[in-house]
Coordinates of C-alpha atoms and ligand atoms in Angstrom, one line a residue:
M552 CA 16.9 25.2 -19.5
R553 CA 15.1 22.5 -21.5
C554 CA 15.3 18.7 -21.0
K555 CA 13.6 15.8 -22.7
G556 CA 11.4 13.3 -20.8
N557 CA 9.0 10.5 -21.5
P558 CA 5.5 11.9 -21.6
V559 CA 3.5 9.0 -19.9
S560 CA 0.5 10.9 -18.9
E561 CA -0.6 13.5 -21.5
G562 CA -1.1 17.1 -20.6
L563 CA 0.6 20.3 -19.8
G564 CA 1.3 21.7 -16.3
I565 CA 2.9 25.0 -15.2
G566 CA 3.9 25.5 -11.6
E567 CA 6.5 25.5 -8.9
V568 CA 8.6 22.5 -8.0
Y569 CA 8.1 20.5 -4.9
S570 CA 11.0 18.1 -4.6
Y571 CA 10.0 14.9 -3.0
R572 CA 12.8 12.8 -1.6
T573 CA 11.9 9.4 -0.4
M574 CA 13.2 8.2 2.9
E575 CA 16.5 6.4 3.1
F576 CA 16.7 3.5 5.6
T577 CA 19.7 2.2 7.3
V578 CA 19.7 -1.5 7.4
S579 CA 22.1 -3.2 9.7
S580 CA 23.5 -6.6 8.6
S581 CA 24.6 -7.6 12.1
P582 CA 23.6 -11.2 12.7
I583 CA 21.6 -12.6 15.6
S584 CA 22.5 -15.6 17.7
R585 CA 20.7 -19.0 17.5
E586 CA 19.0 -18.3 20.8
Q587 CA 17.5 -15.1 19.4
V588 CA 15.9 -16.8 16.4
G589 CA 12.4 -17.3 17.9
Q590 CA 12.2 -13.7 19.1
N591 CA 13.4 -12.3 15.7
L592 CA 11.0 -14.4 13.8
A593 CA 8.2 -13.0 16.0
E594 CA 9.5 -9.5 15.3
Y595 CA 9.4 -10.2 11.5
Y596 CA 5.7 -11.3 11.9
R597 CA 4.9 -8.2 13.9
I598 CA 6.4 -6.0 11.2
K599 CA 4.5 -7.9 8.5
E600 CA 1.2 -7.7 10.4
K601 CA 1.6 -3.9 10.9
A602 CA 2.4 -3.5 7.2
A603 CA -0.6 -5.6 6.3
A604 CA -2.8 -3.4 8.6
E605 CA -1.6 -0.3 6.8
L606 CA -2.3 -1.8 3.4
K607 CA -5.8 -2.8 4.5
A608 CA -6.5 0.7 5.7
I609 CA -5.4 2.2 2.4
I610 CA -7.4 -0.4 0.4
D611 CA -10.5 0.3 2.5
Q612 CA -10.2 4.0 1.9
L613 CA -9.5 3.6 -1.8
Q614 CA -12.3 1.1 -2.3
R615 CA -14.7 3.7 -1.1
E616 CA -13.2 6.6 -3.1
Q617 CA -11.3 5.2 -6.1
P618 CA -11.8 1.4 -6.4
D619 CA -9.5 1.1 -9.4
K620 CA -6.5 2.3 -7.4
A621 CA -7.2 -0.2 -4.6
L622 CA -6.0 -2.9 -7.0
I623 CA -2.4 -1.6 -6.8
F624 CA -2.4 -2.1 -3.0
M625 CA -4.2 -5.5 -3.3
A626 CA -1.2 -6.5 -5.5
H627 CA 1.0 -5.3 -2.6
Q628 CA -1.0 -7.4 -0.2
E629 CA -0.3 -10.4 -2.5
I630 CA 3.4 -9.7 -2.5
L631 CA 3.3 -9.4 1.3
D632 CA 1.5 -12.7 1.5
D633 CA 3.7 -14.4 -1.1
E634 CA 4.8 -17.7 0.2
A635 CA 8.1 -17.9 -1.7
I636 CA 9.2 -14.5 -0.3
D637 CA 7.9 -15.4 3.2
E638 CA 9.7 -18.7 3.2
K639 CA 13.0 -17.2 2.1
I640 CA 12.8 -14.5 4.8
R641 CA 12.1 -17.2 7.4
H642 CA 15.0 -19.2 6.1
E643 CA 17.3 -16.1 6.3
I644 CA 16.4 -15.6 9.9
T645 CA 16.4 -19.2 11.1
E646 CA 19.2 -20.6 9.0
N647 CA 21.5 -17.7 8.1
L648 CA 20.8 -15.9 11.4
S649 CA 19.9 -12.6 9.7
N650 CA 18.2 -9.9 11.7
P651 CA 14.6 -9.3 10.4
T652 CA 15.3 -6.0 8.6
W653 CA 18.3 -7.5 6.9
A654 CA 16.4 -10.6 5.9
I655 CA 13.5 -8.4 4.5
Y656 CA 16.0 -6.1 2.8
T657 CA 18.0 -8.9 1.1
V658 CA 15.2 -11.1 0.1
Y659 CA 13.0 -8.3 -1.4
E660 CA 16.1 -7.0 -3.1
E661 CA 16.7 -10.4 -4.7
F662 CA 13.1 -10.6 -6.0
G663 CA 13.2 -7.0 -7.1
Q664 CA 16.4 -7.4 -9.0
L665 CA 15.0 -10.5 -10.8
L666 CA 12.3 -8.3 -12.2
K667 CA 14.5 -5.3 -12.8
N668 CA 16.7 -7.3 -15.1
M669 CA 13.9 -8.2 -17.4
K670 CA 14.1 -6.6 -20.9
K671 CA 10.4 -5.8 -21.1
Q672 CA 9.6 -2.5 -19.4
V673 CA 6.3 -3.7 -18.0
F674 CA 8.1 -6.4 -15.9
R675 CA 10.9 -4.1 -14.9
E676 CA 8.4 -1.8 -13.5
R677 CA 6.7 -4.4 -11.4
A678 CA 10.0 -4.4 -9.5
Q679 CA 8.6 -1.1 -8.1
D680 CA 5.9 -2.9 -6.3
I681 CA 8.4 -5.2 -4.6
L682 CA 10.4 -2.2 -3.7
D683 CA 7.4 -0.4 -2.4
V684 CA 6.4 -3.3 -0.1
R685 CA 10.0 -3.6 1.1
N686 CA 10.1 0.1 1.9
R687 CA 6.8 -0.2 3.8
L688 CA 8.2 -3.1 5.9
L689 CA 11.5 -1.3 6.6
R690 CA 9.7 1.9 7.5
V691 CA 7.4 0.0 9.9
A692 CA 10.4 -1.8 11.3
N693 CA 12.1 1.6 11.9
G694 CA 8.9 2.9 13.6
I695 CA 8.5 5.7 11.1
I696 CA 5.0 7.0 10.2
A697 CA 4.2 6.9 6.5
P698 CA 5.1 10.0 4.5
N699 CA 2.4 11.4 2.3
L700 CA 1.7 13.8 -0.5
N701 CA -1.9 14.5 0.6
S702 CA -1.2 17.6 2.7
L703 CA 0.4 19.9 0.2
D704 CA -0.6 23.5 0.9
K705 CA -0.5 24.9 -2.7
P706 CA -0.5 23.5 -6.3
V707 CA 2.9 22.1 -7.2
V708 CA 4.9 20.1 -9.7
I709 CA 6.2 17.1 -7.9
A710 CA 9.8 16.3 -8.8
A711 CA 11.2 13.0 -7.6
H712 CA 13.9 10.4 -8.4
D713 CA 11.1 7.9 -8.6
L714 CA 7.6 7.7 -7.2
L715 CA 6.3 4.5 -5.7
P716 CA 2.7 3.6 -5.9
S717 CA 2.2 4.4 -2.2
D718 CA 3.5 7.9 -2.8
T719 CA 1.1 8.6 -5.6
A720 CA -2.1 6.8 -4.7
T721 CA -3.0 9.0 -1.8
L722 CA -1.8 12.3 -3.2
D723 CA -4.1 15.2 -3.2
R724 CA -4.7 15.5 -6.9
S725 CA -6.2 19.0 -6.7
K726 CA -2.7 20.2 -5.6
V727 CA -0.6 18.5 -8.2
V728 CA -0.1 20.3 -11.4
A729 CA 2.3 17.7 -12.9
I730 CA 4.7 15.0 -12.0
I731 CA 8.3 14.7 -13.2
T732 CA 10.8 12.0 -12.3
E733 CA 14.2 10.8 -13.1
T734 CA 13.2 7.2 -13.7
G735 CA 10.1 5.3 -14.7
G736 CA 8.3 4.6 -18.0
E737 CA 5.0 4.2 -19.7
T738 CA 3.8 1.2 -17.7
S739 CA 5.0 2.2 -14.2
H740 CA 2.4 2.6 -11.5
S741 CA 3.3 6.3 -11.2
A742 CA 2.4 6.6 -14.9
I743 CA -0.8 4.6 -14.5
I744 CA -1.9 6.6 -11.5
A745 CA -0.9 9.9 -13.1
R746 CA -2.9 9.0 -16.2
S747 CA -6.0 8.0 -14.2
Y748 CA -5.9 11.2 -12.2
G749 CA -5.3 13.1 -15.4
I750 CA -2.1 14.6 -14.1
P751 CA 0.5 15.4 -16.7
A752 CA 3.6 13.4 -16.1
L753 CA 7.0 13.4 -17.7
L754 CA 9.2 10.5 -16.5
G755 CA 12.8 9.4 -17.2
I756 CA 14.4 12.9 -17.1
P757 CA 18.1 12.2 -16.6
G758 CA 19.7 14.0 -13.6
L759 CA 16.4 15.7 -12.8
M760 CA 17.0 16.1 -9.1
N761 CA 20.2 18.0 -9.7
K762 CA 18.6 20.3 -12.1
V763 CA 15.6 21.5 -10.1
K764 CA 15.0 22.6 -6.5
D765 CA 12.0 23.6 -4.4
G766 CA 10.2 26.7 -5.7
D767 CA 11.7 26.6 -9.3
R768 CA 9.1 27.6 -11.9
V769 CA 8.7 24.9 -14.6
V770 CA 6.6 24.1 -17.6
V771 CA 5.9 20.4 -17.9
D772 CA 5.0 19.7 -21.5
A773 CA 3.8 16.1 -21.4
L774 CA 2.5 16.4 -24.9
D775 CA 5.9 16.9 -26.6
G776 CA 8.0 15.5 -23.9
E777 CA 9.8 18.6 -22.7
L778 CA 10.5 20.2 -19.3
I779 CA 11.3 23.9 -19.4
I780 CA 13.0 25.1 -16.2
D781 CA 12.7 28.8 -15.5
P782 CA 10.8 29.8 -18.6
T783 CA 10.8 33.3 -20.0
E784 CA 7.5 35.4 -19.8
E785 CA 6.9 34.8 -23.5
E786 CA 7.4 31.0 -23.1
L787 CA 5.0 31.1 -20.2
A788 CA 2.3 32.8 -22.3
E789 CA 2.9 30.4 -25.2
Y790 CA 2.6 27.3 -23.0
A791 CA -0.5 28.7 -21.2
A792 CA -2.2 29.0 -24.5
K793 CA -1.0 25.5 -25.6
R794 CA -2.4 24.2 -22.3
E795 CA -5.8 25.7 -22.9
R796 CA -6.0 24.2 -26.4
Y797 CA -5.1 20.8 -25.1
L798 CA -7.6 20.9 -22.2
K799 CA -10.4 21.6 -24.6
W800 CA -9.3 18.8 -26.9
A801 CA -9.0 16.3 -24.0
T802 CA -12.4 17.1 -22.7
D803 CA -13.9 16.7 -26.2
T804 CA -12.0 13.4 -26.7
E805 CA -13.1 11.8 -23.4
A806 CA -16.7 12.0 -24.6
Y807 CA -15.8 9.4 -27.2
L808 CA -14.8 6.7 -24.8
G809 CA -18.3 5.3 -24.5
K810 CA -19.2 5.7 -28.1
K811 CA -19.3 2.9 -30.7
A812 CA -16.4 2.8 -33.1
V813 CA -18.5 3.5 -36.2
T814 CA -17.2 5.5 -39.1
K815 CA -19.0 8.6 -40.4
D816 CA -20.4 6.5 -43.2
G817 CA -21.7 3.8 -40.9
V818 CA -19.1 1.1 -40.9
S819 CA -18.7 -0.6 -37.5
L820 CA -15.2 -1.3 -36.4
E821 CA -13.9 -3.2 -33.4
V822 CA -11.8 -1.6 -30.7
G823 CA -9.9 -3.9 -28.3
L824 CA -7.6 -3.7 -25.4
N825 CA -4.0 -4.9 -25.0
I826 CA -3.3 -6.2 -21.5
G827 CA -0.2 -7.6 -19.8
T828 CA -1.6 -8.5 -16.4
V829 CA -4.9 -9.5 -14.9
E830 CA -5.3 -6.1 -13.3
E831 CA -5.4 -4.4 -16.7
S832 CA -8.6 -6.2 -17.6
R833 CA -10.2 -4.1 -14.9
V834 CA -9.2 -0.6 -16.0
K835 CA -11.9 1.9 -16.6
Q836 CA -11.5 1.8 -20.4
A837 CA -12.0 -2.0 -20.4
A838 CA -15.8 -1.4 -20.2
Y839 CA -15.6 0.4 -23.5
A840 CA -13.5 -2.2 -25.4
D841 CA -15.1 -4.9 -27.6
F842 CA -12.4 -7.5 -26.9
I843 CA -9.0 -8.2 -25.5
G844 CA -7.0 -8.3 -28.7
L845 CA -3.7 -9.1 -27.1
F846 CA -3.2 -10.7 -23.7
R847 CA 0.6 -10.8 -23.2
T848 CA 1.1 -13.9 -21.0
E849 CA 4.9 -13.4 -20.4
F850 CA 4.4 -11.7 -17.1
L851 CA 3.7 -15.1 -15.5
Y852 CA 7.0 -16.4 -16.6
L853 CA 9.0 -13.3 -15.9
S854 CA 7.8 -12.4 -12.5
S855 CA 8.7 -15.7 -10.8
P856 CA 11.9 -17.5 -10.1
E857 CA 10.1 -20.7 -11.1
L858 CA 8.1 -21.7 -14.1
P859 CA 4.4 -21.0 -13.5
T860 CA 2.4 -24.2 -13.0
E861 CA -0.5 -25.3 -15.2
E862 CA -2.8 -24.5 -12.3
E863 CA -1.4 -21.0 -11.7
Q864 CA -1.8 -20.3 -15.4
Y865 CA -5.2 -21.8 -15.6
E866 CA -6.4 -19.6 -12.7
T867 CA -5.0 -16.5 -14.3
Y868 CA -6.4 -17.0 -17.7
K869 CA -9.8 -17.9 -16.2
Q870 CA -9.7 -14.8 -14.1
V871 CA -9.1 -12.6 -17.2
L872 CA -12.0 -14.2 -19.0
E873 CA -14.3 -13.9 -16.1
T874 CA -13.4 -10.4 -15.2
F875 CA -13.5 -9.1 -18.7
Q876 CA -16.5 -11.1 -20.0
R877 CA -15.5 -10.6 -23.6
P878 CA -13.5 -12.5 -26.2
V879 CA -9.8 -12.8 -25.2
V880 CA -6.9 -13.4 -27.6
L881 CA -4.3 -15.1 -25.5
R882 CA -0.8 -14.8 -26.9
T883 CA 1.3 -17.8 -26.1
L884 CA 4.7 -17.3 -24.5
D885 CA 6.7 -14.7 -26.3
I886 CA 10.1 -14.6 -24.5
G887 CA 13.4 -15.2 -25.9
G888 CA 17.2 -15.0 -25.7
D889 CA 17.1 -11.2 -25.2
K890 CA 15.4 -11.5 -21.9
N891 CA 17.0 -12.7 -18.7
V892 CA 14.2 -15.2 -17.7
P893 CA 15.2 -16.5 -14.4
C894 CA 13.0 -19.6 -14.5
L895 CA 14.5 -20.7 -17.8
A896 CA 18.2 -20.1 -17.7
L897 CA 18.4 -19.3 -21.4
P898 CA 21.8 -19.4 -23.1
K899 CA 23.2 -16.0 -24.3
E900 CA 22.9 -15.3 -28.0
D901 CA 24.7 -12.8 -30.2
N902 CA 21.5 -11.7 -32.0
P903 CA 18.7 -12.5 -29.6
F904 CA 16.0 -10.8 -31.6
L905 CA 16.9 -13.1 -34.4
G906 CA 17.3 -16.1 -32.2
V907 CA 15.3 -18.5 -30.0
R908 CA 12.4 -16.2 -29.4
G909 CA 8.6 -16.7 -29.0
L910 CA 7.3 -19.8 -30.8
R911 CA 10.9 -21.0 -31.5
L912 CA 11.5 -21.2 -27.7
C913 CA 8.2 -23.1 -27.4
F914 CA 9.5 -25.7 -29.9
D915 CA 12.8 -25.8 -28.1
R916 CA 11.1 -26.5 -24.8
P917 CA 7.9 -28.2 -25.8
E918 CA 7.0 -29.2 -22.2
I919 CA 6.7 -25.5 -21.3
F920 CA 4.5 -24.9 -24.3
Q921 CA 2.3 -27.9 -23.6
T922 CA 1.8 -26.7 -20.0
Q923 CA 0.7 -23.3 -21.2
L924 CA -1.6 -24.9 -23.8
R925 CA -3.2 -27.2 -21.3
A926 CA -3.9 -24.3 -19.0
A927 CA -5.3 -22.2 -21.8
L928 CA -7.5 -25.0 -23.1
R929 CA -8.9 -25.6 -19.7
A930 CA -9.6 -21.9 -19.3
S931 CA -11.4 -21.9 -22.6
A932 CA -14.3 -23.6 -20.8
H933 CA -14.9 -20.3 -19.0
G934 CA -15.2 -17.9 -21.9
D935 CA -14.4 -17.0 -25.5
L936 CA -10.6 -17.7 -25.7
S937 CA -8.5 -17.8 -28.8
L938 CA -4.8 -18.7 -29.1
M939 CA -2.3 -16.5 -30.9
L940 CA 1.2 -17.6 -31.8
P941 CA 4.1 -15.1 -31.7
M942 CA 7.2 -14.9 -33.9
V943 CA 6.0 -17.0 -36.7
T944 CA 8.3 -16.9 -39.8
N945 CA 7.1 -19.7 -42.0
L946 CA 4.4 -22.3 -42.5
D947 CA 6.3 -25.1 -40.8
D948 CA 6.0 -23.0 -37.6
I949 CA 2.3 -23.1 -38.0
Y950 CA 2.1 -26.8 -38.9
Q951 CA 4.2 -27.7 -35.9
A952 CA 2.4 -25.5 -33.4
K953 CA -1.0 -26.8 -34.6
E954 CA 0.2 -30.3 -34.2
L955 CA 1.3 -29.7 -30.7
I956 CA -2.0 -28.0 -29.9
N957 CA -4.0 -30.9 -31.4
T958 CA -2.0 -33.5 -29.4
V959 CA -2.6 -31.6 -26.1
R960 CA -6.2 -31.3 -27.0
Q961 CA -6.6 -35.0 -27.8
E962 CA -5.0 -36.0 -24.5
M963 CA -7.3 -33.7 -22.6
E964 CA -10.3 -35.0 -24.4
E965 CA -9.3 -38.6 -23.6
A966 CA -8.9 -37.6 -20.0
G967 CA -12.4 -36.0 -20.0
I968 CA -11.1 -32.5 -19.1
P969 CA -13.7 -29.8 -19.9
M970 CA -12.8 -27.2 -22.5
A971 CA -14.4 -25.2 -25.4
P972 CA -15.5 -27.5 -28.3
K973 CA -13.4 -25.4 -30.7
I974 CA -10.6 -22.9 -30.1
K975 CA -9.5 -20.5 -32.8
V976 CA -5.8 -20.4 -33.5
G977 CA -4.2 -17.3 -35.0
I978 CA -0.8 -15.8 -35.5
M979 CA 0.9 -12.5 -35.0
V980 CA 2.2 -11.0 -38.2
E981 CA 5.4 -9.5 -37.1
V982 CA 8.0 -10.8 -39.5
P983 CA 7.9 -9.7 -43.2
S984 CA 8.2 -13.3 -44.4
V985 CA 4.8 -14.2 -43.2
A986 CA 3.3 -11.0 -44.3
L987 CA 4.6 -11.8 -47.8
I988 CA 3.0 -15.2 -47.9
A989 CA -0.2 -14.1 -46.4
D990 CA -2.3 -16.0 -49.0
L991 CA -0.7 -19.3 -48.0
V992 CA -0.7 -18.5 -44.2
A993 CA -4.4 -17.6 -44.5
K994 CA -5.2 -21.3 -45.3
E995 CA -3.8 -22.4 -42.0
V996 CA -5.0 -19.9 -39.4
D997 CA -8.4 -18.6 -38.1
F998 CA -7.3 -15.0 -37.7
V999 CA -4.2 -12.8 -37.6
S1000 CA -3.1 -9.8 -35.7
I1001 CA -0.4 -7.5 -37.0
G1002 CA 2.3 -6.7 -34.5
T1003 CA 3.6 -3.5 -35.8
N1004 CA 6.2 -3.1 -33.1
D1005 CA 8.1 -6.1 -34.3
L1006 CA 7.1 -5.8 -37.9
C1007 CA 8.8 -2.4 -37.9
Q1008 CA 11.9 -3.8 -36.2
Y1009 CA 12.2 -6.7 -38.6
T1010 CA 11.3 -4.7 -41.8
L1011 CA 13.6 -1.8 -41.1
A1012 CA 16.4 -3.9 -39.6
V1013 CA 16.4 -1.8 -36.4
D1014 CA 16.6 -3.0 -32.8
R1015 CA 13.5 -1.7 -31.2
Q1016 CA 15.2 -1.4 -27.8
N1017 CA 18.3 0.4 -28.9
Q1018 CA 17.9 4.1 -28.0
R1019 CA 20.7 5.0 -30.4
M1020 CA 18.6 3.6 -33.3
A1021 CA 15.5 5.5 -32.3
D1022 CA 15.6 7.7 -35.4
Y1023 CA 15.7 4.6 -37.6
Y1024 CA 12.7 3.0 -35.9
Q1025 CA 10.3 4.7 -38.3
S1026 CA 6.8 3.3 -37.7
Y1027 CA 5.4 5.7 -40.4
H1028 CA 7.8 4.3 -43.0
P1029 CA 5.9 3.9 -46.2
A1030 CA 7.3 0.4 -46.6
L1031 CA 5.6 -0.7 -43.4
F1032 CA 2.2 0.6 -44.7
R1033 CA 2.8 -1.2 -48.0
L1034 CA 3.6 -4.4 -46.3
I1035 CA 0.6 -4.2 -44.0
G1036 CA -1.6 -3.4 -47.0
Y1037 CA -0.3 -6.4 -48.9
A1038 CA -0.8 -8.8 -46.0
T1039 CA -4.3 -7.4 -45.1
K1040 CA -5.5 -7.7 -48.6
H1041 CA -4.6 -11.4 -48.9
F1042 CA -5.9 -12.4 -45.4
L1043 CA -9.2 -10.6 -46.0
A1044 CA -9.5 -12.2 -49.5
A1045 CA -9.3 -15.5 -47.8
G1046 CA -12.0 -14.5 -45.3
K1047 CA -9.6 -14.3 -42.3
P1048 CA -10.1 -11.5 -39.8
V1049 CA -7.1 -9.1 -39.5
S1050 CA -6.5 -6.9 -36.5
V1051 CA -3.6 -4.6 -35.6
C1052 CA -2.3 -4.9 -32.0
G1053 CA 1.0 -3.1 -32.2
E1054 CA 1.4 0.5 -31.2
L1055 CA 0.2 1.7 -34.6
G1056 CA -3.2 0.1 -33.8
G1057 CA -3.7 2.7 -31.1
D1058 CA -2.2 5.6 -32.9
P1059 CA -4.9 8.1 -34.1
L1060 CA -2.6 9.2 -36.9
A1061 CA -2.0 5.7 -38.2
V1062 CA -5.5 4.1 -37.6
P1063 CA -7.1 6.0 -40.6
V1064 CA -4.4 4.6 -42.9
L1065 CA -4.9 1.1 -41.6
I1066 CA -8.6 1.4 -42.1
G1067 CA -7.9 2.5 -45.6
L1068 CA -5.8 -0.6 -46.0
G1069 CA -8.7 -2.8 -45.0
V1070 CA -8.2 -3.3 -41.2
R1071 CA -11.4 -3.3 -39.2
R1072 CA -10.2 -4.5 -35.8
F1073 CA -7.7 -2.6 -33.6
S1074 CA -6.3 -3.5 -30.2
M1075 CA -4.6 -0.9 -28.1
N1076 CA -3.5 0.3 -24.7
P1077 CA -6.3 1.7 -22.5
S1078 CA -5.3 5.3 -22.9
S1079 CA -5.7 5.2 -26.7
I1080 CA -9.3 4.0 -26.9
A1081 CA -11.1 7.4 -26.7
K1082 CA -8.6 9.0 -29.1
V1083 CA -9.0 6.2 -31.7
K1084 CA -12.8 6.2 -31.4
R1085 CA -12.8 9.9 -32.0
V1086 CA -10.8 9.8 -35.2
I1087 CA -12.8 6.8 -36.4
T1088 CA -16.1 8.6 -35.9
H1089 CA -15.1 11.4 -38.1
L1090 CA -13.8 9.4 -40.9
T1091 CA -15.4 7.8 -44.0
I1092 CA -14.0 4.7 -45.6
D1093 CA -13.4 6.6 -48.8
H1094 CA -11.3 9.2 -47.0
A1095 CA -9.4 6.5 -45.2
Q1096 CA -8.7 4.8 -48.6
E1097 CA -7.4 8.1 -50.1
L1098 CA -5.1 8.5 -47.1
A1099 CA -3.8 5.0 -47.5
D1100 CA -3.2 5.5 -51.2
Q1101 CA -1.4 8.7 -50.6
V1102 CA 0.8 7.4 -47.8
Q1103 CA 2.1 4.6 -50.0
T1104 CA 3.3 7.0 -52.6
L1105 CA 5.2 9.2 -50.2
A1106 CA 9.0 8.8 -49.9
T1107 CA 9.9 9.0 -46.2
A1108 CA 8.4 8.5 -42.8
G1109 CA 8.8 12.2 -42.1
Q1110 CA 6.7 13.0 -45.1
V1111 CA 4.0 10.5 -44.1
K1112 CA 3.8 11.9 -40.6
R1113 CA 3.6 15.5 -41.7
F1114 CA 1.0 14.6 -44.4
L1115 CA -1.2 12.8 -41.8
E1116 CA -0.8 15.5 -39.2
R1117 CA -2.1 18.0 -41.8
E1118 CA -4.9 15.8 -43.0
L1119 CA -6.1 14.8 -39.6
K1120 CA -5.4 18.0 -37.7
D1121 CA -9.0 18.4 -36.5
Y1122 CA -9.1 15.1 -34.6
I1123 CA -5.6 14.9 -33.0
C1124 CA -4.1 17.2 -30.5
Ligands
PEP892 C1 4.2 -6.3 -31.6 O1 5.3 -6.8 -31.9 O2 3.7 -5.3 -32.3 C2 3.5 -6.7 -30.4 C3 2.3 -6.3 -30.2 O3 4.1 -7.6 -29.6 P1 5.2 -7.1 -28.5 O4 5.2 -5.6 -28.5 O5 4.7 -7.7 -27.2 O6 6.4 -7.7 -29.0
MG893 MG1 5.9 -8.6 -30.9

């Protein structure tokens, strides 16, 4: 049997299934009496302390062995110490007379749901951390010892409904051939951990736990996103060969991580990193990136029931600058009607992607925008920070945003608040209208970054989140390359730097075309850096231009993809 899954950690694993079922807890809702409040509050703190001690032990161990993984558990520690959560639990016990486990369960559930309802996957997946901390507390409350995946007696493919960070961080990687789960996506912790361990992982396989059982032989093809249950002998031989080919390619590619992004004919390009949280500026690949080309700041707004304060934002932005020690492009708030943002209570819209999104929301709620600007300008005193505006559709947007930025700046200057003497302001090019007036836009901005995810959505009239439209979301559509080429030409002619920070900017098949169209700066997810550097190193600018010319003459996205796969076969897997 074959099933599709989301290949979040590249590779190919063949082995027997070990089905990992996480513990179910029974949580009683029976209330306590008023006289029992003190004792139950003390019980809550005992549970919390024990959970904190467990986390500390894990962090100490990981800091010695794999410091990057320790960050996940530090984030758990922060959740455990979160004042809003703590306050609510205390309130539940003292005012609503909930017993401690019920208070923990309901409050964590509420915070977890808040994140789960977010449209953006990266935030939905942070709900996992909340769930993980909650499960730790409930397990401790039930007096159960932590389960672990570090005593497996033979190599296995781990199958689970979902894996929480705690399940994966301590697993014995030498015994795990692959990971398959029913839920989870690209940015889940399971995915991040699997990637950093180099374990192939295929997530989001519907009904997985009913399809496999312990001991089943499976092939996990996390290159093409397929799970093959009970393969034939021929299939096994075929996939074993595919695995060998991949392993060789992956080893060769890893060697490019530390290389400079210089083309075969000596042109230096810049390779940057896209991040969505502070933690991501600490990933291994960050050391090999020239800049942070896209710092998505939405997480601050989406992960909290209240609007983040200026101080909180300032601290976060400063932390990113100080941790990364390279130029950072901070994208101002890009949320909108399609996301259920608890701290904003946005009205429902019929066409949210065409509605009050990104900069439009900032104009609608200028006080929110001004707070973010103040925080960002203050942070600019601690490093090289630029501002980037999302969802710009016309020049009025740019005039208005710049006016707001200048006003905030002036007020801060008058108040004697330290900040960088000049801060660059750029825009995301993600709507065809601004791409088509690039020559005019260029006069008003310091730089641009092409957001191909939205540019594809708005050019091809296809909702990027609608799974049923997936076939229409064609990022290799020749129209998209023509549009990018047009905009790039005009921005460069006006002397304005152009980068690409959408998914195409980290796609080794598309990067050569983008280079051919004139792009010299790319910003991407950490896992793309080595692959992109590899393809850049083998390319001449002339070759890239030929590819770009050809692509723009082809008729369909399918033809473009097949053409590029053929042309670049030596550098991609
Ligand atoms: C884009 O649209 O390409 C982009 C990088 O922004 P986001 O994916 O956050 O909308
Ligand atoms: Mg976008």
